[in-house]
Amino acid sequence: MEQSLLDVLAAIPDPRGRRGRRYPIQSLLAALILAALNGQGSLRGMWLWARAHSDRLTRYLPFHRNRIPALETFRTLLCRLDLSVLLETFNVWLTAANADRISLDEKALRGSKRDCEAPLMVVAAFSHKLGLVLGQVVAEGQDKPQAAIMLLERMPIEGKLLTLDAGFLTEPVVRKVVEKGGRTSGR
């Protein structure tokens, strides 16, 4: 059975002290994610959005006294939280729950080329169904297939069809996909 996003967020280690946990971590993070999905790009904007939608949020999320906390509560959590853990947890949940076809591709990051230096290269996993990047790793200093294997190790791909760029159609990458229960398709 697939886990709900709240269950997944509740499993993230809470970096706050024991006395600073009046509001459950999953409620705070879910409110921030919902605000971001509704176009809020700053912490203050997310907090204002949460306050404006407090009736709905407190109906479905466990908030202390059914109140949205102060901006500082959100700020404290985000300052202490390992954001890479949050991002990876969210992407793993998203992939497991929704992505049936995933493309692996290497991309140059726009704006990363400087003078005589090569641009920064990343290997990215993209969901066709969701239209989202599910994960990425920097490919700098290593070969593309090795970067792809690193990315695949962090993703739930069982039952998923992976479309691989020609540079990833190597025996080690295909073996990793099959080992994790995925299927491959070259382009």
mmCIF file of C-alpha atoms in Angstrom:
data_model
loop_
_atom_site.group_PDB
_atom_site.id
_atom_site.type_symbol
_atom_site.label_atom_id
_atom_site.label_comp_id
_atom_site.label_asym_id
_atom_site.label_seq_id
_atom_site.Cartn_x
_atom_site.Cartn_y
_atom_site.Cartn_z
ATOM 1 C CA MET A 1 0.000 0.000 0.000
ATOM 2 C CA GLU A 2 1.294 3.429 -0.929
ATOM 3 C CA GLN A 3 2.058 5.839 1.883
ATOM 4 C CA SER A 4 0.354 9.204 2.079
ATOM 5 C CA LEU A 5 2.491 12.313 1.796
ATOM 6 C CA LEU A 6 1.764 13.080 5.467
ATOM 7 C CA ASP A 7 3.086 9.652 6.499
ATOM 8 C CA VAL A 8 6.249 10.200 4.467
ATOM 9 C CA LEU A 9 6.784 13.698 5.893
ATOM 10 C CA ALA A 10 6.246 12.410 9.446
ATOM 11 C CA ALA A 11 9.173 10.013 8.938
ATOM 12 C CA ILE A 12 11.621 12.886 8.297
ATOM 13 C CA PRO A 13 13.844 13.386 11.361
ATOM 14 C CA ASP A 14 12.667 16.484 13.233
ATOM 15 C CA PRO A 15 15.698 18.727 13.907
ATOM 16 C CA ARG A 16 13.897 20.873 16.493
ATOM 17 C CA GLY A 17 14.465 20.447 20.202
ATOM 18 C CA ARG A 18 11.939 18.454 22.226
ATOM 19 C CA ARG A 19 10.362 21.646 23.571
ATOM 20 C CA GLY A 20 10.105 23.195 20.108
ATOM 21 C CA ARG A 21 7.782 20.570 18.671
ATOM 22 C CA ARG A 22 4.365 22.018 19.444
ATOM 23 C CA TYR A 23 3.455 21.738 15.751
ATOM 24 C CA PRO A 24 4.055 18.363 14.052
ATOM 25 C CA ILE A 25 6.747 18.419 11.367
ATOM 26 C CA GLN A 26 4.442 16.832 8.786
ATOM 27 C CA SER A 27 1.851 19.616 9.208
ATOM 28 C CA LEU A 28 4.424 22.372 8.805
ATOM 29 C CA LEU A 29 6.060 20.759 5.770
ATOM 30 C CA ALA A 30 2.725 19.885 4.130
ATOM 31 C CA ALA A 31 1.551 23.486 4.512
ATOM 32 C CA LEU A 32 4.778 24.732 2.892
ATOM 33 C CA ILE A 33 4.507 22.228 0.025
ATOM 34 C CA LEU A 34 0.868 23.150 -0.618
ATOM 35 C CA ALA A 35 1.743 26.849 -0.603
ATOM 36 C CA ALA A 36 4.609 26.250 -3.048
ATOM 37 C CA LEU A 37 2.308 24.241 -5.329
ATOM 38 C CA ASN A 38 -0.037 27.229 -5.261
ATOM 39 C CA GLY A 39 2.622 29.591 -6.578
ATOM 40 C CA GLN A 40 4.226 30.920 -3.401
ATOM 41 C CA GLY A 41 7.977 31.309 -3.845
ATOM 42 C CA SER A 42 9.092 32.872 -0.574
ATOM 43 C CA LEU A 43 8.775 31.709 3.009
ATOM 44 C CA ARG A 44 6.725 34.776 3.924
ATOM 45 C CA GLY A 45 4.453 34.188 0.919
ATOM 46 C CA MET A 46 3.985 30.553 1.945
ATOM 47 C CA TRP A 47 3.159 31.576 5.503
ATOM 48 C CA LEU A 48 0.658 34.207 4.338
ATOM 49 C CA TRP A 49 -0.940 31.633 2.017
ATOM 50 C CA ALA A 50 -1.207 29.144 4.909
ATOM 51 C CA ARG A 51 -2.837 31.786 7.116
ATOM 52 C CA ALA A 52 -5.286 32.708 4.356
ATOM 53 C CA HIS A 53 -6.228 29.015 3.991
ATOM 54 C CA SER A 54 -6.081 28.121 7.675
ATOM 55 C CA ASP A 55 -9.677 26.825 7.797
ATOM 56 C CA ARG A 56 -8.910 24.083 5.276
ATOM 57 C CA LEU A 57 -5.388 23.358 6.479
ATOM 58 C CA THR A 58 -6.388 22.944 10.115
ATOM 59 C CA ARG A 59 -9.293 20.711 9.094
ATOM 60 C CA TYR A 60 -6.979 18.189 7.391
ATOM 61 C CA LEU A 61 -3.590 18.675 9.070
ATOM 62 C CA PRO A 62 -2.832 18.178 12.769
ATOM 63 C CA PHE A 63 -1.996 21.695 13.971
ATOM 64 C CA HIS A 64 -1.767 22.584 17.674
ATOM 65 C CA ARG A 65 -5.042 24.248 18.749
ATOM 66 C CA ASN A 66 -6.085 24.277 15.072
ATOM 67 C CA ARG A 67 -3.935 27.350 14.450
ATOM 68 C CA ILE A 68 -1.296 28.117 11.839
ATOM 69 C CA PRO A 69 1.937 28.893 13.714
ATOM 70 C CA ALA A 70 3.950 32.092 13.517
ATOM 71 C CA LEU A 71 6.300 32.737 10.620
ATOM 72 C CA GLU A 72 9.263 32.195 12.964
ATOM 73 C CA THR A 73 8.157 28.588 13.602
ATOM 74 C CA PHE A 74 8.407 27.813 9.884
ATOM 75 C CA ARG A 75 11.714 29.705 9.623
ATOM 76 C CA THR A 76 13.232 27.813 12.571
ATOM 77 C CA LEU A 77 12.248 24.459 11.085
ATOM 78 C CA LEU A 78 13.657 25.277 7.647
ATOM 79 C CA CYS A 79 16.907 26.647 9.090
ATOM 80 C CA ARG A 80 17.517 23.422 10.996
ATOM 81 C CA LEU A 81 16.120 20.915 8.507
ATOM 82 C CA ASP A 82 18.396 19.096 6.076
ATOM 83 C CA LEU A 83 16.619 20.254 2.919
ATOM 84 C CA SER A 84 18.271 17.563 0.796
ATOM 85 C CA VAL A 85 16.500 14.952 2.968
ATOM 86 C CA LEU A 86 13.169 16.728 2.452
ATOM 87 C CA LEU A 87 13.695 16.997 -1.306
ATOM 88 C CA GLU A 88 14.747 13.378 -1.665
ATOM 89 C CA THR A 89 11.871 12.165 0.540
ATOM 90 C CA PHE A 90 9.339 14.182 -1.459
ATOM 91 C CA ASN A 91 10.743 13.013 -4.797
ATOM 92 C CA VAL A 92 10.792 9.356 -3.711
ATOM 93 C CA TRP A 93 7.135 9.627 -2.641
ATOM 94 C CA LEU A 94 6.195 11.417 -5.859
ATOM 95 C CA THR A 95 7.965 8.833 -8.001
ATOM 96 C CA ALA A 96 6.478 5.855 -6.172
ATOM 97 C CA ALA A 97 2.964 7.272 -6.230
ATOM 98 C CA ASN A 98 2.672 8.833 -9.656
ATOM 99 C CA ALA A 99 5.422 8.394 -12.213
ATOM 100 C CA ASP A 100 4.976 5.436 -14.548
ATOM 101 C CA ARG A 101 7.420 6.527 -17.273
ATOM 102 C CA ILE A 102 10.693 8.204 -16.404
ATOM 103 C CA SER A 103 13.321 9.639 -18.751
ATOM 104 C CA LEU A 104 16.987 9.798 -17.827
ATOM 105 C CA ASP A 105 18.887 12.537 -19.595
ATOM 106 C CA GLU A 106 21.984 14.685 -19.187
ATOM 107 C CA LYS A 107 21.551 18.441 -19.299
ATOM 108 C CA ALA A 108 23.826 21.456 -19.117
ATOM 109 C CA LEU A 109 22.614 23.881 -16.460
ATOM 110 C CA ARG A 110 21.711 27.163 -18.091
ATOM 111 C CA GLY A 111 23.925 30.014 -16.932
ATOM 112 C CA SER A 112 26.624 27.730 -15.509
ATOM 113 C CA LYS A 113 29.155 28.219 -18.338
ATOM 114 C CA ARG A 114 31.880 30.695 -17.390
ATOM 115 C CA ASP A 115 34.565 31.983 -19.771
ATOM 116 C CA CYS A 116 36.631 28.948 -20.776
ATOM 117 C CA GLU A 117 34.965 26.525 -18.370
ATOM 118 C CA ALA A 118 32.508 23.883 -19.464
ATOM 119 C CA PRO A 119 28.935 24.224 -18.193
ATOM 120 C CA LEU A 120 27.826 22.235 -15.150
ATOM 121 C CA MET A 121 26.268 18.946 -16.277
ATOM 122 C CA VAL A 122 23.532 17.091 -14.403
ATOM 123 C CA VAL A 123 21.814 13.766 -14.956
ATOM 124 C CA ALA A 124 18.094 14.217 -14.394
ATOM 125 C CA ALA A 125 15.118 11.865 -14.039
ATOM 126 C CA PHE A 126 11.969 13.363 -15.556
ATOM 127 C CA SER A 127 8.366 12.161 -15.108
ATOM 128 C CA HIS A 128 6.319 12.313 -18.302
ATOM 129 C CA LYS A 129 3.019 12.039 -16.411
ATOM 130 C CA LEU A 130 3.786 14.779 -13.904
ATOM 131 C CA GLY A 131 5.956 17.001 -16.092
ATOM 132 C CA LEU A 132 8.474 17.263 -13.231
ATOM 133 C CA VAL A 133 12.123 16.555 -12.566
ATOM 134 C CA LEU A 134 12.066 13.792 -9.935
ATOM 135 C CA GLY A 135 15.734 13.882 -9.084
ATOM 136 C CA GLN A 136 19.119 14.906 -10.379
ATOM 137 C CA VAL A 137 22.804 14.480 -9.661
ATOM 138 C CA VAL A 138 25.778 16.507 -10.806
ATOM 139 C CA ALA A 139 27.748 14.604 -13.451
ATOM 140 C CA GLU A 140 30.859 16.759 -13.124
ATOM 141 C CA GLY A 141 34.102 14.782 -12.871
ATOM 142 C CA GLN A 142 32.456 11.411 -13.488
ATOM 143 C CA ASP A 143 31.068 9.630 -16.477
ATOM 144 C CA LYS A 144 27.381 9.863 -17.356
ATOM 145 C CA PRO A 145 26.577 6.204 -16.661
ATOM 146 C CA GLN A 146 28.087 6.379 -13.157
ATOM 147 C CA ALA A 147 26.053 9.511 -12.372
ATOM 148 C CA ALA A 148 22.922 7.754 -13.680
ATOM 149 C CA ILE A 149 23.583 4.765 -11.402
ATOM 150 C CA MET A 150 23.953 7.112 -8.409
ATOM 151 C CA LEU A 151 20.588 8.692 -9.260
ATOM 152 C CA LEU A 152 18.870 5.323 -9.786
ATOM 153 C CA GLU A 153 20.081 4.066 -6.399
ATOM 154 C CA ARG A 154 18.050 6.845 -4.710
ATOM 155 C CA MET A 155 14.827 6.325 -6.670
ATOM 156 C CA PRO A 156 11.999 3.782 -6.398
ATOM 157 C CA ILE A 157 11.722 2.494 -9.973
ATOM 158 C CA GLU A 158 10.062 -0.874 -9.481
ATOM 159 C CA GLY A 159 7.485 -1.357 -12.236
ATOM 160 C CA LYS A 160 8.507 1.869 -13.991
ATOM 161 C CA LEU A 161 9.541 2.187 -17.639
ATOM 162 C CA LEU A 162 12.766 4.168 -17.992
ATOM 163 C CA THR A 163 13.544 5.841 -21.292
ATOM 164 C CA LEU A 164 17.311 6.109 -21.526
ATOM 165 C CA ASP A 165 19.346 8.560 -23.551
ATOM 166 C CA ALA A 166 21.878 6.752 -25.787
ATOM 167 C CA GLY A 167 24.724 7.642 -23.411
ATOM 168 C CA PHE A 168 23.015 5.660 -20.641
ATOM 169 C CA LEU A 169 22.458 2.483 -22.660
ATOM 170 C CA THR A 170 25.383 0.759 -21.009
ATOM 171 C CA GLU A 171 25.444 -2.625 -19.327
ATOM 172 C CA PRO A 172 25.946 -1.237 -15.775
ATOM 173 C CA VAL A 173 23.032 1.226 -16.065
ATOM 174 C CA VAL A 174 20.647 -1.332 -17.576
ATOM 175 C CA ARG A 175 21.699 -3.856 -14.910
ATOM 176 C CA LYS A 176 20.903 -1.313 -12.150
ATOM 177 C CA VAL A 177 17.452 -0.630 -13.655
ATOM 178 C CA VAL A 178 16.649 -4.358 -13.863
ATOM 179 C CA GLU A 179 18.106 -4.980 -10.379
ATOM 180 C CA LYS A 180 15.670 -2.404 -8.956
ATOM 181 C CA GLY A 181 12.676 -3.879 -10.809
ATOM 182 C CA GLY A 182 12.418 -1.326 -13.610
ATOM 183 C CA ARG A 183 12.315 -1.764 -17.385
ATOM 184 C CA THR A 184 14.320 0.098 -20.019
ATOM 185 C CA SER A 185 13.642 1.609 -23.388
ATOM 186 C CA GLY A 186 16.332 3.353 -25.438
ATOM 187 C CA ARG A 187 15.726 6.368 -27.623
#
